[in-house]
CSV table of C-alpha atoms in Angstrom, one decimal:
chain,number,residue,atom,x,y,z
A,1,UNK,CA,-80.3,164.2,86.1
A,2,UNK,CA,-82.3,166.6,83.7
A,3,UNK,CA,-82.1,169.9,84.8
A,4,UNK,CA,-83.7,172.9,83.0
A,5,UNK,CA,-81.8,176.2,83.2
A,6,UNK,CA,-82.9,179.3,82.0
A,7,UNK,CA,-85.2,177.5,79.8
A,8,UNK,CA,-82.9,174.7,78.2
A,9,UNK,CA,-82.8,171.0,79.5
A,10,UNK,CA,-78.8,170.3,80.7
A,11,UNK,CA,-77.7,166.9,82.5
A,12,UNK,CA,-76.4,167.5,86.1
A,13,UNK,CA,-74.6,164.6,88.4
A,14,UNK,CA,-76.5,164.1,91.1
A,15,UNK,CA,-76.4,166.3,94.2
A,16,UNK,CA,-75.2,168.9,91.7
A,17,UNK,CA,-75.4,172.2,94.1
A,18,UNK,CA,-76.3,175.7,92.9
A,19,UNK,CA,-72.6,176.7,93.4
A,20,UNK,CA,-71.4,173.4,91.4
A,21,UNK,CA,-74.1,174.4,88.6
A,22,UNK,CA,-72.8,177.8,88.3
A,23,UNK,CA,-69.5,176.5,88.2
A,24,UNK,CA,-69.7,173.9,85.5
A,25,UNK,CA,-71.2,176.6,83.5
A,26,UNK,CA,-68.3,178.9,84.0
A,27,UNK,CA,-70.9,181.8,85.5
A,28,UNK,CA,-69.6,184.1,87.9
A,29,UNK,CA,-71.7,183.7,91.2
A,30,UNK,CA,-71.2,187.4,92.2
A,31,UNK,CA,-73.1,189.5,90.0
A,32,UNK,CA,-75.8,187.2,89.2
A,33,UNK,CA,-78.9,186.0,91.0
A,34,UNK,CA,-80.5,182.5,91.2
A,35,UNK,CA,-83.7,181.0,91.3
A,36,UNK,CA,-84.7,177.8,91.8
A,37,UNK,CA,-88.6,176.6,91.2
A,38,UNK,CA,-89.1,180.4,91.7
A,39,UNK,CA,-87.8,180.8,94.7
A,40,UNK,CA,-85.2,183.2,95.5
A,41,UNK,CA,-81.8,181.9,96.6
A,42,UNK,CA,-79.6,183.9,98.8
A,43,UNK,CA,-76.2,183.9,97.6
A,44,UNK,CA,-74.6,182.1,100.8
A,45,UNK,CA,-77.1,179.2,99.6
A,46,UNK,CA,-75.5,178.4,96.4
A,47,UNK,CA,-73.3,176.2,97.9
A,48,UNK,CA,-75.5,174.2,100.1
A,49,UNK,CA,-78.7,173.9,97.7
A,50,UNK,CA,-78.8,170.6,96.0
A,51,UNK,CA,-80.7,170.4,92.9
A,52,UNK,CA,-83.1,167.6,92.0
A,53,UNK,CA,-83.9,166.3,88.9
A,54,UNK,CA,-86.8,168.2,87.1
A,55,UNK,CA,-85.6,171.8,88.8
A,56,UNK,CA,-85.8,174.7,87.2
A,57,UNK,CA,-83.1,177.2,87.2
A,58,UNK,CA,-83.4,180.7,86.1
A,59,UNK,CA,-79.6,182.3,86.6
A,60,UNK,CA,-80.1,186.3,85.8
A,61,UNK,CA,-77.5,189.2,85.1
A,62,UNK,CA,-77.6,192.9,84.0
A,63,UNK,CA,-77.5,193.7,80.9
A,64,UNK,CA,-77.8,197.6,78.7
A,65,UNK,CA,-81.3,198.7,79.3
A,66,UNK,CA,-83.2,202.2,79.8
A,67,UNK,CA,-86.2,200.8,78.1
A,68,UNK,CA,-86.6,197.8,75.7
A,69,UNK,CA,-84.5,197.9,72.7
A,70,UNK,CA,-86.8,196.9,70.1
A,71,UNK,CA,-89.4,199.5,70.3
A,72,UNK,CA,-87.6,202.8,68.6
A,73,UNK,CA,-89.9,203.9,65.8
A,74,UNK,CA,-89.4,207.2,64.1
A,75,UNK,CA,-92.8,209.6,63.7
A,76,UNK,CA,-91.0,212.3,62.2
B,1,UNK,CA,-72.8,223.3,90.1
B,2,UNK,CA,-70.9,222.2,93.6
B,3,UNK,CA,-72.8,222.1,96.3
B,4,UNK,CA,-76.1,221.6,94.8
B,5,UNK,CA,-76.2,217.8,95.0
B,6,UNK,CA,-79.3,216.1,94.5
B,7,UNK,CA,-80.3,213.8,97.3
B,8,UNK,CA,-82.8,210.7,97.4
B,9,UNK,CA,-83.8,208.6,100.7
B,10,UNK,CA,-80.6,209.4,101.8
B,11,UNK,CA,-78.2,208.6,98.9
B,12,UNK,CA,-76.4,211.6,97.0
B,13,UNK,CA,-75.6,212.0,93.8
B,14,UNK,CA,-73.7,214.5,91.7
B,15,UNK,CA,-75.1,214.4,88.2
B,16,UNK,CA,-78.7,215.3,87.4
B,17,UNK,CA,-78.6,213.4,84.4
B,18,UNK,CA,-79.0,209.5,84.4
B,19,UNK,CA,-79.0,207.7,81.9
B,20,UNK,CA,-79.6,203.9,80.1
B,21,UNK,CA,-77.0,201.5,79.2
B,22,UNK,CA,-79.8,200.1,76.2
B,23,UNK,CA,-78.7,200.5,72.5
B,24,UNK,CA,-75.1,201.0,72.2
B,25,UNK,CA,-73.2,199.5,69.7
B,26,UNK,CA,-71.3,198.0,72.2
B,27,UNK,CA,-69.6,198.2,76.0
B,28,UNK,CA,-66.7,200.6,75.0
B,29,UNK,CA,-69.4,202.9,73.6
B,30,UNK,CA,-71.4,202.1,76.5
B,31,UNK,CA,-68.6,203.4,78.6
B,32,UNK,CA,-67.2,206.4,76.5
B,33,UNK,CA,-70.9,207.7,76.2
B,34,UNK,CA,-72.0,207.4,79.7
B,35,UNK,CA,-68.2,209.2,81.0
B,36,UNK,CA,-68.9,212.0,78.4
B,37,UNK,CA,-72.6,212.6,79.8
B,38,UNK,CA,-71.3,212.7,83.6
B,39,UNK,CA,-74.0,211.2,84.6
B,40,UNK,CA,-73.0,208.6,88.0
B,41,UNK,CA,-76.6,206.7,87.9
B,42,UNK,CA,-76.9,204.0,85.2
B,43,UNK,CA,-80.1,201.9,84.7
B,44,UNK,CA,-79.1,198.4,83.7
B,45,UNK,CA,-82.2,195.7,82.6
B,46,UNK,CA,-82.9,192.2,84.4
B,47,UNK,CA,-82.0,189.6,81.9
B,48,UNK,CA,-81.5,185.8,81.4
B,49,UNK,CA,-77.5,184.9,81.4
B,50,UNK,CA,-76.5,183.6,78.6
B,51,UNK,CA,-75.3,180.1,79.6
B,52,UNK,CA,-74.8,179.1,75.6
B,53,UNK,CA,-71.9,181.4,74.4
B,54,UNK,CA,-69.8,182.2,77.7
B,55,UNK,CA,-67.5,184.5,76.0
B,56,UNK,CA,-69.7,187.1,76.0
B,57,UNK,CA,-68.7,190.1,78.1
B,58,UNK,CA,-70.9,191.3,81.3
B,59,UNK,CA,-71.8,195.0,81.3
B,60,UNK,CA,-70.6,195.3,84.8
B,61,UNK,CA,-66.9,194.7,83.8
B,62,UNK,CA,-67.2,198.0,81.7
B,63,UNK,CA,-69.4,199.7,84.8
B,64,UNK,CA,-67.6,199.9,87.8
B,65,UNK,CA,-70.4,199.5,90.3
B,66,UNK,CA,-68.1,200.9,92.8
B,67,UNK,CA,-68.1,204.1,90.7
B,68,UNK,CA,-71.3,204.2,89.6
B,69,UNK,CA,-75.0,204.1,91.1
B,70,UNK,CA,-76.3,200.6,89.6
B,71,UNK,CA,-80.0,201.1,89.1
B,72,UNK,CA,-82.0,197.9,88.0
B,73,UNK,CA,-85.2,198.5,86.1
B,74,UNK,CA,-88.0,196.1,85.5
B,75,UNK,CA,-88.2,197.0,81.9
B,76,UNK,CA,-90.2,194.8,79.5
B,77,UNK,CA,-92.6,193.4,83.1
B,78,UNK,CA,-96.3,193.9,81.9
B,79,UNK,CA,-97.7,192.4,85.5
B,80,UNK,CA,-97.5,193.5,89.0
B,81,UNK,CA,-95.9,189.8,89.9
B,82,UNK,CA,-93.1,189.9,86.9
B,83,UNK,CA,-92.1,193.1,87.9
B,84,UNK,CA,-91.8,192.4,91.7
B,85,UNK,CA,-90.1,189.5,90.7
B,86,UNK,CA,-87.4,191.5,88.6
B,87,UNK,CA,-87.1,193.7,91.2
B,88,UNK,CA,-86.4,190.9,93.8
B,89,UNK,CA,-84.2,189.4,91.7
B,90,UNK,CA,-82.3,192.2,90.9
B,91,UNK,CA,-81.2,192.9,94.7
B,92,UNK,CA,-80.6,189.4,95.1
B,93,UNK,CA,-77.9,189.9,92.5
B,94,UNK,CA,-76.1,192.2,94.8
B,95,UNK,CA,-76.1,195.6,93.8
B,96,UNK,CA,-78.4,197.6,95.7
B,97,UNK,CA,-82.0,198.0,96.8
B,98,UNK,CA,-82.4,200.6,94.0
B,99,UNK,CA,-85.3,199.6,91.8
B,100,UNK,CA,-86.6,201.7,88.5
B,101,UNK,CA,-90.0,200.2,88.9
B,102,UNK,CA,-91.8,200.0,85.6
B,103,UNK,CA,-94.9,198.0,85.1
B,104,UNK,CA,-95.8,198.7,81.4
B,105,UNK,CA,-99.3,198.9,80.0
B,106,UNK,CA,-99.1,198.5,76.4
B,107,UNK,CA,-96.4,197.3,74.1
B,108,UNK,CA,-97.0,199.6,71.4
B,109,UNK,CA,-96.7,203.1,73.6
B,110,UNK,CA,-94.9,201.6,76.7
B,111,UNK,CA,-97.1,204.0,78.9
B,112,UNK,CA,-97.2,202.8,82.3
B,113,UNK,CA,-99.8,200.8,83.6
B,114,UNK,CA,-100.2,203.0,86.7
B,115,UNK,CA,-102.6,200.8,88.5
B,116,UNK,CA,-100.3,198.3,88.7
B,117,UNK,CA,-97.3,200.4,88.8
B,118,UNK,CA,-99.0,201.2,92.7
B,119,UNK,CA,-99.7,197.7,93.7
B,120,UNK,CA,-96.2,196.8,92.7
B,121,UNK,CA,-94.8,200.2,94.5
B,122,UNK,CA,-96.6,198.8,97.7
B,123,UNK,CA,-95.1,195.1,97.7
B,124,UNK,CA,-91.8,196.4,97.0
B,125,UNK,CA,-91.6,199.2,99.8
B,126,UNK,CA,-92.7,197.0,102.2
B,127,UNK,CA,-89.8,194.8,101.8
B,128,UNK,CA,-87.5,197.4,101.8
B,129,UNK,CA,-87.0,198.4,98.3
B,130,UNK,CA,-85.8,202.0,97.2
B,131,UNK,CA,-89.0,202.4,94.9
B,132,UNK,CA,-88.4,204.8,91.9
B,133,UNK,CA,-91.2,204.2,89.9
B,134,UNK,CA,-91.6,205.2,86.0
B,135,UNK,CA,-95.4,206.8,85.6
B,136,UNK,CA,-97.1,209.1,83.6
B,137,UNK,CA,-97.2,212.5,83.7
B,138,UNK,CA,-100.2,212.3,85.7
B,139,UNK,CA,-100.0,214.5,89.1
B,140,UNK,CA,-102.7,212.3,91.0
B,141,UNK,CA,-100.5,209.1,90.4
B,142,UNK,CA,-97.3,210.8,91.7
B,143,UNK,CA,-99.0,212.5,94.5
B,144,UNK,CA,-100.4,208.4,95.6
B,145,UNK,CA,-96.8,207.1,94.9
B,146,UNK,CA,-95.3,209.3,97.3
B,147,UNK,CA,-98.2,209.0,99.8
B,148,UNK,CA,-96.9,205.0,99.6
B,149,UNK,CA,-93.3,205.8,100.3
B,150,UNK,CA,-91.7,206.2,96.8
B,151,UNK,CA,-88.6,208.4,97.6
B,152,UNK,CA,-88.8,210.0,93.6
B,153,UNK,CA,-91.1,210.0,91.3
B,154,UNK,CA,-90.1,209.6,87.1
B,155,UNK,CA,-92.4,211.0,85.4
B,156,UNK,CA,-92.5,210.5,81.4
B,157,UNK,CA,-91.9,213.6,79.1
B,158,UNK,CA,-93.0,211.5,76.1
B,159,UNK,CA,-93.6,207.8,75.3
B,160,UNK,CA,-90.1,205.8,75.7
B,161,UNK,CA,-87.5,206.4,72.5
B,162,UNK,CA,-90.0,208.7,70.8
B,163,UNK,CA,-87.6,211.5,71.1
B,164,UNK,CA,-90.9,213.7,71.2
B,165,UNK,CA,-90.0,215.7,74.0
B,166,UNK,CA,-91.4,217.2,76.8
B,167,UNK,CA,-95.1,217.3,75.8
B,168,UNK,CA,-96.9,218.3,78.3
B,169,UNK,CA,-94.4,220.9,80.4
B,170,UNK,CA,-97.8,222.2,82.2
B,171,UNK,CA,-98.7,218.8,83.8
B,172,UNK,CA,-94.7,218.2,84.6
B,173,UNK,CA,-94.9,221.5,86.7
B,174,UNK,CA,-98.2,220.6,88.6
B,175,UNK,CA,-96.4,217.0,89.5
B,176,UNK,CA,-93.4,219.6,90.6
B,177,UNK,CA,-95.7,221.8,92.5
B,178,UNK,CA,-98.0,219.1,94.2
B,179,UNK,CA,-95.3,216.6,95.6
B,180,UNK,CA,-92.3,217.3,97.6
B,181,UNK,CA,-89.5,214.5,96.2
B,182,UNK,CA,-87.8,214.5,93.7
B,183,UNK,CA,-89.1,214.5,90.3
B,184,UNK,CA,-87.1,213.0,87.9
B,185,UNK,CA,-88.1,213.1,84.2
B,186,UNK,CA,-87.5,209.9,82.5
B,187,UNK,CA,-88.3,208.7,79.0
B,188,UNK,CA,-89.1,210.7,75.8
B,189,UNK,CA,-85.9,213.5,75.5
B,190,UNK,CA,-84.3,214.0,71.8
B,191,UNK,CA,-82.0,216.7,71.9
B,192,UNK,CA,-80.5,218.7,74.5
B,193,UNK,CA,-83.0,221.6,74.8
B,194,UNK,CA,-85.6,218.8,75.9
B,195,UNK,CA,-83.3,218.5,78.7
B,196,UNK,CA,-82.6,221.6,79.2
B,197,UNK,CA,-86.4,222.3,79.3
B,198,UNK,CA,-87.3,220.0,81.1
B,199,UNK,CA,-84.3,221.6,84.0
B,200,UNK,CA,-86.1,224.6,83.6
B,201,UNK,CA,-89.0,223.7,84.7
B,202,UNK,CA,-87.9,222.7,88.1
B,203,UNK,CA,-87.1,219.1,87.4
B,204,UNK,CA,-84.2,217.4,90.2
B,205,UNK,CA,-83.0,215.3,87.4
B,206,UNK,CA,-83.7,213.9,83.8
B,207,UNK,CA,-82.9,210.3,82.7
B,208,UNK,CA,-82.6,209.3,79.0
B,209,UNK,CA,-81.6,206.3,77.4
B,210,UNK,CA,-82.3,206.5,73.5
B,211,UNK,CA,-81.5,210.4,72.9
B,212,UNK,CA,-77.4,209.5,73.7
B,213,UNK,CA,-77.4,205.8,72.4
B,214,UNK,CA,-79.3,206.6,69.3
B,215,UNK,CA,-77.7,210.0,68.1
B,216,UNK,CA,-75.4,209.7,65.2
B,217,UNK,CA,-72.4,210.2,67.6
B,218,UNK,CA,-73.5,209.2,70.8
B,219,UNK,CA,-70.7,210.2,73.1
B,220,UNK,CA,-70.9,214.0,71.6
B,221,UNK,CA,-74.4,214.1,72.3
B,222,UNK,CA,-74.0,212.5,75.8
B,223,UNK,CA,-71.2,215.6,76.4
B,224,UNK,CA,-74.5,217.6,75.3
B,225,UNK,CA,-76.8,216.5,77.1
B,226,UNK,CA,-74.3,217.0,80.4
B,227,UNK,CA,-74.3,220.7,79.3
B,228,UNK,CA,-78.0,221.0,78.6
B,229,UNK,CA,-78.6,219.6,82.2
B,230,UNK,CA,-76.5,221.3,84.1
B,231,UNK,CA,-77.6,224.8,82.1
B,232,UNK,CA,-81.2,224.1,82.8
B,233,UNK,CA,-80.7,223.7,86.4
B,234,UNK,CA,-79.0,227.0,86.6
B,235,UNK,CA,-81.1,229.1,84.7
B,236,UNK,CA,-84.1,227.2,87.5
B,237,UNK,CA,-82.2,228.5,89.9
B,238,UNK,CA,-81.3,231.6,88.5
B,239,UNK,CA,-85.2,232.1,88.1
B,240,UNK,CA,-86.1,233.2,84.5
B,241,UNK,CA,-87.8,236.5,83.4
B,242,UNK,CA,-91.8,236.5,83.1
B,243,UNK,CA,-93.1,236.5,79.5
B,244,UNK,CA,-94.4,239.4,78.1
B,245,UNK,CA,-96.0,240.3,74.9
B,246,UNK,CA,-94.7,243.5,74.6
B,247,UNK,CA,-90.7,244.7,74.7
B,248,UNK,CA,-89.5,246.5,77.2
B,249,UNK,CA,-86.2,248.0,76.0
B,250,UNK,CA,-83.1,247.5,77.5
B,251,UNK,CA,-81.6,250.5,76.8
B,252,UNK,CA,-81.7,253.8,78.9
B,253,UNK,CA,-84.0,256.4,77.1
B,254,UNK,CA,-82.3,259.1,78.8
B,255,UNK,CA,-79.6,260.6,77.2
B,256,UNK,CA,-80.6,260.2,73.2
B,257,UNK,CA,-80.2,262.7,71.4
């Protein structure tokens, strides 16, 4: 099944679970959070959240930020 | 500078400087940079994981979150529901309940959009977020964001990466003078007497990002900025002399010839 995560189409097996997703793409489940169709997963529901075809994942980290890196401009 | 910890909704820290993890040319710099500065809170942005090229390395095996204050920021939201969903997803990935809320206003200043900045403040408090909102240096908007329940306020010095300064050091001190939180000046330092200044004034903390990551040698100007911070807070404390126009010597006139 087609499943799109974080905004690119991958093919799942069926009854593919949160957990298994992470998994297959080698992502960590601790420091990350997980959406599916914009809801909010708890991390003890990785494991028991099927996907379905057509889902949409978002899978989210922390990366370097105060503020947006592209925006430095020099007025001097 | 024992015993003079700064305290929010409960938590204690021992730096008064915070500072970004944006910018660096990469996570040993990171790391170097933000020991050198002292500082024990580090904001960190919301991002998509890159699920392409695995063998990039996560910015949390350089930060020990056990070590450090993790504070997610909704940088780059520009609506109330992106950057209460940021914030949501951001304690979902395990950290804390800290949030840096920023709800941005304009791409080209990044000035807050502070009408949103409260409507988001409201939603997040109510589920039990640790609101720490970035605003303006506007004293009406801090005084509503602590009527709401933020903990802190972060007012701006200058717009974000400007290195300007702080430009308006009157309105910083009628923020200081008209809530009772702590103020904590965020965005718009360049060098260490900014900081410093900005201490002086009565500031509880200051929290930069581009003045470190962006100085020719970051990790000397983080040590810097540690010094600037801590001297600022003691001369506040110490309580300065008032100006005057005229000298006043400082030498007895007694006993000249």
């Amino acid at each position: 099944m087609q499943i799109l995560v974080n905004g690119e189409s991958r093919e799942f097996k069926a009854d593919t679970t949160v957990a298994d997703l992470l998994r297959e793409l080698d992502v960590k489940p601790d420091r990350v959070a997980v959406e599916v169709n914009r809801e909010i997963l708890d991390k003890g529901a990785f494991a028991q959240r099927s996907l379905r075809e057509g889902d949409r994942i978002e899978i989210i980290s922390f990366i370097g930020g105060g503020q947006p890196a592209d925006q430095y401009r020099d007025v001097s | 500078m024992n015993n003079d910890q700064l305290i929010i909704a409960g938590r204690e820290f021992k730096s008064r400087l915070w500072v970004g993890t944006g910018k660096y040319k990469d996570f040993v710099e990171t790391k170097k940079a933000i020991e050198a500065s002292g500082a024990d809170v580090v904001t960190v942005a919301v991002r998509r994981v890159n699920i392409t090229d695995r063998s990039k390395e996560n910015l949390l095996d350089y930060l020990d979150p056990k070590k450090y204050t993790i504070l997610p920021n909704t940088a780059g939201c520009y609506t109330v529901e992106d950057a209460v969903r940021y914030a949501r997803l951001a304690r979902a990935a395990g950290v804390s309940d800290l949030v840096k809320l920023e709800v941005i206003g304009d791409e080209r200043t990044l000035f807050p959009d502070t009408a949103g900045l409260i409507e988001a403040a409201k939603i997040l408090i109510k589920e039990g977020f640790v609101v720490l909102p970035y605003t303006n240096d506007d004293p009406i908007v801090a005084k509503k964001l602590v009527d709401i329940g933020c903990p802190a306020v972060m007012p701006l010095a200058a717009p974000i990466g400007s290195g300007l300064g702080i430009r308006n050091p009157y309105n910083l001190k009628i923020i200081l003078e008209t809530v009772k939180v702590p103020i904590i000046v965020d965005a718009g330092v360049g060098t260490a007497s900014d900081a410093a200044l900005a201490m002086e004034l009565g500031a509880d903390a200051v929290l930069m990002n581009t003045a470190i990551a962006g100085a020719q040698d970051p990790i000397m100007m983080a040590e810097a900025m540690r010094y600037a911070v801590d001297a600022g807070r003691l001369a506040f404390k110490a309580g300065r002399i008032p100006r005057k126009l005229y000298a006043t010597a400082s030498s007895p006139i007694e006993g000249m010839l």
